[in-house]
Amino acid sequence: MSGDLESISEATSGAIGALVSTTILYPLDTCKAKYQAEVQAHGLRKYRNLSDVLLEAISRGKVLSLYQGLGTKNLQSFIAQFVYFYGYSYFKRLYLERSGAKSIGTRANLIIAAAAGACTALATQPLDTASSRMQTSAFGKSKGLWKTLTEGSWSEAFDGLGISLLLTSNPAIQYTVFDQLKQHLLKGKEKTTEKDASPVVLSAFSAFALGALSKSIATVLTYPAIRCKVMIQAADDEDKKAEPKSSKTISGVICSIWKKEGILGFFKGLHAQILKTVLSSALLLMIKEKISASTWVLILALRRILLIRQRRLKST
């Protein structure tokens, strides 16, 4: 029971951290998505820099459109992080119980993180696809969640699922690096605590720094797949409705990037991706570390209240 509560505590604090970080950085995320989704010959490129997307929104008086799809993104982020952190915590605890080991090695950590990531991708792919389409729609022309999900076939709601499963390696790398560095920093500082006591946590600065470093490494290694995923999920260009369906497949996207932008095209927007994901991940992990103790105490308090209530009901 204590292990389940710990998993729920980890999942809740991670989901809250994701909600806050996603909201704060959403305008940057929208600019990044629109910039990544564009694939054109250099001379015809609409956005030459990330700032061009922001300038377009300002010049057209559509600054608030930088928040289009925020509700869907927050819902997707909250569910995704809850599922991920719960799965990661649960699988890690299960591994330790079954193996009898005192700590998790790098290989086992990668497998556990990838398994949690796969569960997350399967559970949230329709919301992920919808939020990407809403972000990459023309400013002021984004549709609601239900209309976005139902305007195509059900299978289209899972566009990019294959790459999403491939990209489970991203959080797997990130959280493995973070967890290993965290354990190193906390080694020797952990004190003997009573059962159900608040766990030792990192300082806000340490969590932020480790989150930024771990996410940078994961982003650089997986960026070509990230770029392809954005293009597959992007909203259709109203001026290019005759574009062949193959452009929405992995092979079609790869060929399009290669022909129009060359090998460097696979890394277009890498700086924006690193900036956004590093800040988002670092904020998420920092918030998670700072509220995890409070969340743990709150869950234990609720548990005790429920136990007392059950005892009273039995006694009557």
Short mmCIF file of C-alpha atoms in Angstrom, two decimals:
data_model
loop_
_atom_site.label_atom_id
_atom_site.label_comp_id
_atom_site.label_asym_id
_atom_site.label_seq_id
_atom_site.Cartn_x
_atom_site.Cartn_y
_atom_site.Cartn_z
CA MET A 1 0.00 0.00 0.00
CA SER A 2 2.84 2.37 0.88
CA GLY A 3 4.45 1.67 -2.52
CA ASP A 4 1.22 2.48 -4.36
CA LEU A 5 0.91 5.76 -2.44
CA GLU A 6 4.48 6.63 -3.35
CA SER A 7 3.73 5.99 -7.03
CA ILE A 8 0.62 8.17 -6.85
CA SER A 9 2.59 10.91 -5.09
CA GLU A 10 5.28 10.84 -7.80
CA ALA A 11 2.65 10.87 -10.56
CA THR A 12 0.65 13.74 -9.04
CA SER A 13 3.63 15.99 -8.41
CA GLY A 14 4.98 15.28 -11.91
CA ALA A 15 1.61 16.06 -13.52
CA ILE A 16 1.27 19.35 -11.62
CA GLY A 17 4.80 20.30 -12.65
CA ALA A 18 3.96 19.58 -16.29
CA LEU A 19 0.80 21.69 -16.12
CA VAL A 20 2.64 24.74 -14.77
CA SER A 21 5.65 24.50 -17.10
CA THR A 22 3.47 23.93 -20.18
CA THR A 23 1.36 27.02 -19.46
CA ILE A 24 4.36 29.28 -18.84
CA LEU A 25 6.20 28.24 -22.02
CA TYR A 26 3.25 27.71 -24.36
CA PRO A 27 3.79 30.75 -26.66
CA LEU A 28 7.37 29.58 -27.26
CA ASP A 29 6.06 26.08 -27.93
CA THR A 30 3.58 27.37 -30.53
CA CYS A 31 6.28 29.36 -32.33
CA LYS A 32 8.55 26.33 -32.29
CA ALA A 33 5.88 24.00 -33.67
CA LYS A 34 4.95 26.31 -36.57
CA TYR A 35 8.62 26.84 -37.40
CA GLN A 36 9.38 23.11 -37.36
CA ALA A 37 6.31 22.19 -39.41
CA GLU A 38 7.31 24.32 -42.41
CA VAL A 39 9.26 22.51 -45.13
CA GLN A 40 9.99 24.61 -48.20
CA ALA A 41 12.86 25.48 -50.46
CA HIS A 42 15.08 28.14 -48.89
CA GLY A 43 13.97 30.91 -51.25
CA LEU A 44 10.28 30.30 -50.54
CA ARG A 45 10.59 29.86 -46.80
CA LYS A 46 8.00 31.84 -44.83
CA TYR A 47 9.79 31.60 -41.51
CA ARG A 48 13.54 32.11 -41.74
CA ASN A 49 13.91 32.37 -37.97
CA LEU A 50 11.88 31.42 -34.93
CA SER A 51 11.26 35.09 -34.21
CA ASP A 52 9.44 35.44 -37.56
CA VAL A 53 6.54 33.42 -36.16
CA LEU A 54 6.23 35.76 -33.20
CA LEU A 55 6.49 38.84 -35.42
CA GLU A 56 3.72 37.48 -37.66
CA ALA A 57 1.41 37.05 -34.69
CA ILE A 58 2.14 40.58 -33.49
CA SER A 59 1.79 42.23 -36.93
CA ARG A 60 -1.58 40.52 -37.53
CA GLY A 61 -2.88 41.35 -34.07
CA LYS A 62 -3.13 37.65 -33.21
CA VAL A 63 -0.88 37.49 -30.16
CA LEU A 64 -3.51 35.56 -28.21
CA SER A 65 -3.44 32.95 -30.97
CA LEU A 66 -0.05 31.92 -29.61
CA TYR A 67 -2.16 30.20 -26.92
CA GLN A 68 -4.38 28.29 -29.36
CA GLY A 69 -4.69 24.72 -28.18
CA LEU A 70 -3.43 25.50 -24.65
CA GLY A 71 -6.31 23.68 -22.96
CA THR A 72 -5.73 20.54 -25.03
CA LYS A 73 -1.98 20.72 -24.48
CA ASN A 74 -2.43 21.09 -20.73
CA LEU A 75 -4.84 18.15 -20.63
CA GLN A 76 -2.41 16.05 -22.66
CA SER A 77 0.58 17.12 -20.54
CA PHE A 78 -1.20 16.44 -17.24
CA ILE A 79 -2.38 12.98 -18.28
CA ALA A 80 0.92 12.14 -19.96
CA GLN A 81 3.05 13.10 -17.00
CA PHE A 82 0.73 11.40 -14.51
CA VAL A 83 0.80 8.17 -16.53
CA TYR A 84 4.55 8.43 -17.08
CA PHE A 85 5.57 9.15 -13.50
CA TYR A 86 3.14 6.57 -12.11
CA GLY A 87 4.35 3.96 -14.59
CA TYR A 88 8.00 4.81 -14.00
CA SER A 89 7.65 4.70 -10.21
CA TYR A 90 5.55 1.52 -10.32
CA PHE A 91 7.85 -0.35 -12.72
CA LYS A 92 10.93 0.73 -10.75
CA ARG A 93 9.45 -0.48 -7.46
CA LEU A 94 8.32 -3.73 -9.09
CA TYR A 95 11.81 -4.31 -10.50
CA LEU A 96 13.46 -3.76 -7.12
CA GLU A 97 10.99 -6.11 -5.41
CA ARG A 98 11.37 -8.87 -7.99
CA SER A 99 15.14 -8.60 -8.44
CA GLY A 100 16.02 -7.99 -4.81
CA ALA A 101 18.49 -5.31 -5.90
CA LYS A 102 19.09 -2.22 -3.77
CA SER A 103 19.47 0.14 -6.74
CA ILE A 104 18.69 0.24 -10.46
CA GLY A 105 21.43 0.09 -13.05
CA THR A 106 21.53 2.20 -16.18
CA ARG A 107 20.27 -0.55 -18.50
CA ALA A 108 17.33 -1.45 -16.29
CA ASN A 109 16.51 2.24 -15.83
CA LEU A 110 16.39 2.75 -19.60
CA ILE A 111 14.04 -0.21 -20.06
CA ILE A 112 11.76 0.93 -17.24
CA ALA A 113 11.64 4.50 -18.55
CA ALA A 114 10.93 3.27 -22.10
CA ALA A 115 8.09 1.05 -20.85
CA ALA A 116 6.54 3.98 -18.97
CA GLY A 117 6.95 6.15 -22.07
CA ALA A 118 5.22 3.58 -24.29
CA CYS A 119 2.24 3.44 -21.94
CA THR A 120 2.09 7.24 -22.02
CA ALA A 121 2.21 7.44 -25.83
CA LEU A 122 -0.61 4.93 -26.24
CA ALA A 123 -2.79 6.71 -23.68
CA THR A 124 -2.34 10.28 -24.93
CA GLN A 125 -1.63 10.08 -28.69
CA PRO A 126 -5.01 11.51 -29.85
CA LEU A 127 -4.58 14.52 -27.55
CA ASP A 128 -0.98 14.95 -28.70
CA THR A 129 -2.05 14.92 -32.36
CA ALA A 130 -4.91 17.35 -31.72
CA SER A 131 -2.71 19.83 -29.84
CA SER A 132 -0.11 19.77 -32.63
CA ARG A 133 -2.77 20.45 -35.28
CA MET A 134 -4.23 23.29 -33.23
CA GLN A 135 -0.82 24.87 -32.69
CA THR A 136 0.20 24.69 -36.35
CA SER A 137 -3.12 25.99 -37.70
CA ALA A 138 -3.14 29.50 -39.16
CA PHE A 139 -3.37 32.15 -36.45
CA GLY A 140 -6.98 32.64 -35.43
CA LYS A 141 -8.22 29.57 -37.34
CA SER A 142 -7.64 26.84 -34.78
CA LYS A 143 -10.58 24.49 -34.20
CA GLY A 144 -11.84 23.08 -30.93
CA LEU A 145 -10.65 19.76 -29.53
CA TRP A 146 -13.71 17.72 -30.52
CA LYS A 147 -13.83 19.10 -34.07
CA THR A 148 -10.10 18.58 -34.49
CA LEU A 149 -10.36 14.96 -33.39
CA THR A 150 -13.47 14.14 -35.45
CA GLU A 151 -12.74 15.93 -38.73
CA GLY A 152 -10.69 12.98 -39.98
CA SER A 153 -10.74 9.23 -39.52
CA TRP A 154 -10.09 7.66 -36.12
CA SER A 155 -6.75 6.34 -37.36
CA GLU A 156 -5.64 9.91 -38.15
CA ALA A 157 -6.01 10.77 -34.48
CA PHE A 158 -3.07 8.42 -33.94
CA ASP A 159 -0.84 10.09 -36.55
CA GLY A 160 2.75 9.90 -35.40
CA LEU A 161 2.17 7.04 -32.96
CA GLY A 162 5.07 5.05 -34.43
CA ILE A 163 7.47 7.95 -33.91
CA SER A 164 5.98 8.64 -30.48
CA LEU A 165 6.85 5.08 -29.48
CA LEU A 166 10.33 5.55 -30.93
CA LEU A 167 10.66 8.77 -28.96
CA THR A 168 10.12 6.93 -25.70
CA SER A 169 13.90 6.81 -25.83
CA ASN A 170 13.88 10.58 -25.19
CA PRO A 171 12.39 10.58 -21.68
CA ALA A 172 14.14 7.27 -21.08
CA ILE A 173 17.50 8.94 -21.67
CA GLN A 174 16.43 12.11 -19.86
CA TYR A 175 15.15 10.52 -16.67
CA THR A 176 17.93 7.95 -16.57
CA VAL A 177 20.55 10.70 -16.68
CA PHE A 178 18.56 12.79 -14.19
CA ASP A 179 17.99 9.89 -11.80
CA GLN A 180 21.62 8.79 -11.84
CA LEU A 181 22.91 12.33 -11.23
CA LYS A 182 20.29 12.84 -8.53
CA GLN A 183 21.32 9.67 -6.72
CA HIS A 184 24.96 10.77 -6.89
CA LEU A 185 24.16 14.17 -5.36
CA LEU A 186 21.99 12.73 -2.61
CA LYS A 187 24.35 9.88 -1.79
CA GLY A 188 25.53 10.19 1.77
CA LYS A 189 22.91 12.85 2.58
CA GLU A 190 20.00 10.52 3.13
CA LYS A 191 19.15 10.06 6.77
CA THR A 192 17.34 7.25 8.46
CA THR A 193 13.69 8.19 8.35
CA GLU A 194 10.60 6.73 9.91
CA LYS A 195 8.11 4.86 7.83
CA ASP A 196 5.93 7.16 5.70
CA ALA A 197 8.26 10.08 6.40
CA SER A 198 8.90 12.74 3.78
CA PRO A 199 11.65 11.67 1.33
CA VAL A 200 14.88 13.59 0.84
CA VAL A 201 14.64 15.91 -2.17
CA LEU A 202 16.93 18.05 -4.29
CA SER A 203 17.18 21.80 -3.94
CA ALA A 204 15.33 23.85 -6.57
CA PHE A 205 18.57 24.94 -8.25
CA SER A 206 20.02 21.42 -8.38
CA ALA A 207 16.80 20.00 -9.82
CA PHE A 208 16.69 22.77 -12.45
CA ALA A 209 20.32 22.25 -13.47
CA LEU A 210 20.05 18.47 -13.66
CA GLY A 211 16.78 18.73 -15.56
CA ALA A 212 18.33 21.09 -18.13
CA LEU A 213 21.40 18.92 -18.63
CA SER A 214 19.53 15.63 -18.94
CA LYS A 215 16.96 17.03 -21.37
CA SER A 216 19.63 18.65 -23.57
CA ILE A 217 21.36 15.31 -24.03
CA ALA A 218 18.09 13.51 -24.84
CA THR A 219 16.92 16.23 -27.26
CA VAL A 220 20.09 16.32 -29.36
CA LEU A 221 20.10 12.53 -29.73
CA THR A 222 16.45 12.27 -30.81
CA TYR A 223 15.80 15.55 -32.64
CA PRO A 224 15.43 14.24 -36.24
CA ALA A 225 12.55 12.04 -35.07
CA ILE A 226 11.01 14.98 -33.20
CA ARG A 227 11.05 17.13 -36.36
CA CYS A 228 9.41 14.36 -38.41
CA LYS A 229 6.72 13.87 -35.77
CA VAL A 230 5.76 17.56 -35.79
CA MET A 231 5.45 17.54 -39.57
CA ILE A 232 3.28 14.41 -39.59
CA GLN A 233 0.90 15.86 -36.99
CA ALA A 234 0.85 19.43 -38.36
CA ALA A 235 -2.41 20.91 -39.62
CA ASP A 236 -2.89 20.75 -43.38
CA ASP A 237 -1.89 23.90 -45.25
CA GLU A 238 -5.07 25.37 -46.72
CA ASP A 239 -3.13 26.37 -49.83
CA LYS A 240 -1.81 22.82 -50.34
CA LYS A 241 -4.83 20.56 -49.97
CA ALA A 242 -3.79 18.70 -53.10
CA GLU A 243 -0.56 17.60 -51.41
CA PRO A 244 -0.14 13.81 -51.67
CA LYS A 245 -0.95 11.69 -48.64
CA SER A 246 2.58 10.24 -48.63
CA SER A 247 3.85 13.51 -47.17
CA LYS A 248 2.12 12.54 -43.92
CA THR A 249 3.95 9.25 -43.62
CA ILE A 250 7.38 8.82 -42.06
CA SER A 251 8.99 7.99 -45.43
CA GLY A 252 7.20 10.90 -47.12
CA VAL A 253 8.35 13.39 -44.48
CA ILE A 254 11.94 12.13 -44.59
CA CYS A 255 12.04 12.42 -48.39
CA SER A 256 10.51 15.90 -48.27
CA ILE A 257 13.09 17.18 -45.79
CA TRP A 258 15.97 15.58 -47.66
CA LYS A 259 14.97 16.97 -51.08
CA LYS A 260 14.07 20.49 -49.97
CA GLU A 261 16.41 21.18 -47.07
CA GLY A 262 19.15 18.59 -47.14
CA ILE A 263 20.61 16.78 -44.15
CA LEU A 264 20.69 19.95 -42.06
CA GLY A 265 16.92 20.14 -42.44
CA PHE A 266 16.57 17.27 -39.99
CA PHE A 267 17.99 19.62 -37.36
CA LYS A 268 15.98 22.71 -38.31
CA GLY A 269 14.72 24.35 -35.13
CA LEU A 270 17.03 22.35 -32.87
CA HIS A 271 17.99 25.46 -30.91
CA ALA A 272 14.31 26.30 -30.36
CA GLN A 273 13.55 22.72 -29.33
CA ILE A 274 16.40 22.69 -26.84
CA LEU A 275 15.40 26.07 -25.42
CA LYS A 276 11.77 25.07 -24.98
CA THR A 277 12.22 21.49 -23.83
CA VAL A 278 15.11 22.25 -21.52
CA LEU A 279 13.22 25.06 -19.81
CA SER A 280 10.03 22.99 -19.69
CA SER A 281 11.72 19.87 -18.37
CA ALA A 282 13.84 21.77 -15.88
CA LEU A 283 10.79 23.64 -14.57
CA LEU A 284 8.79 20.41 -14.42
CA LEU A 285 11.43 18.55 -12.44
CA MET A 286 12.13 21.53 -10.19
CA ILE A 287 8.42 21.94 -9.36
CA LYS A 288 8.03 18.18 -8.95
CA GLU A 289 10.93 17.97 -6.51
CA LYS A 290 9.69 20.92 -4.44
CA ILE A 291 6.08 19.75 -4.15
CA SER A 292 6.70 16.00 -3.91
CA ALA A 293 7.18 16.16 -0.14
CA SER A 294 3.97 18.18 0.31
CA THR A 295 2.09 15.84 -2.01
CA TRP A 296 3.35 12.85 -0.04
CA VAL A 297 2.20 14.36 3.25
CA LEU A 298 -1.20 15.26 1.75
CA ILE A 299 -1.75 11.75 0.40
CA LEU A 300 -0.79 10.21 3.75
CA ALA A 301 -3.17 12.57 5.54
CA LEU A 302 -6.01 11.59 3.21
CA ARG A 303 -5.16 7.94 3.73
CA ARG A 304 -5.36 8.31 7.50
CA ILE A 305 -8.66 10.15 7.25
CA LEU A 306 -10.09 7.32 5.15
CA LEU A 307 -8.81 4.70 7.58
CA ILE A 308 -10.34 6.52 10.55
CA ARG A 309 -13.62 6.84 8.67
CA GLN A 310 -13.61 3.12 7.84
CA ARG A 311 -12.98 2.21 11.48
CA ARG A 312 -15.87 4.40 12.62
CA LEU A 313 -18.18 2.79 10.07
CA LYS A 314 -17.15 -0.68 11.22
CA SER A 315 -17.66 0.22 14.86
CA THR A 316 -21.20 1.41 14.17
#
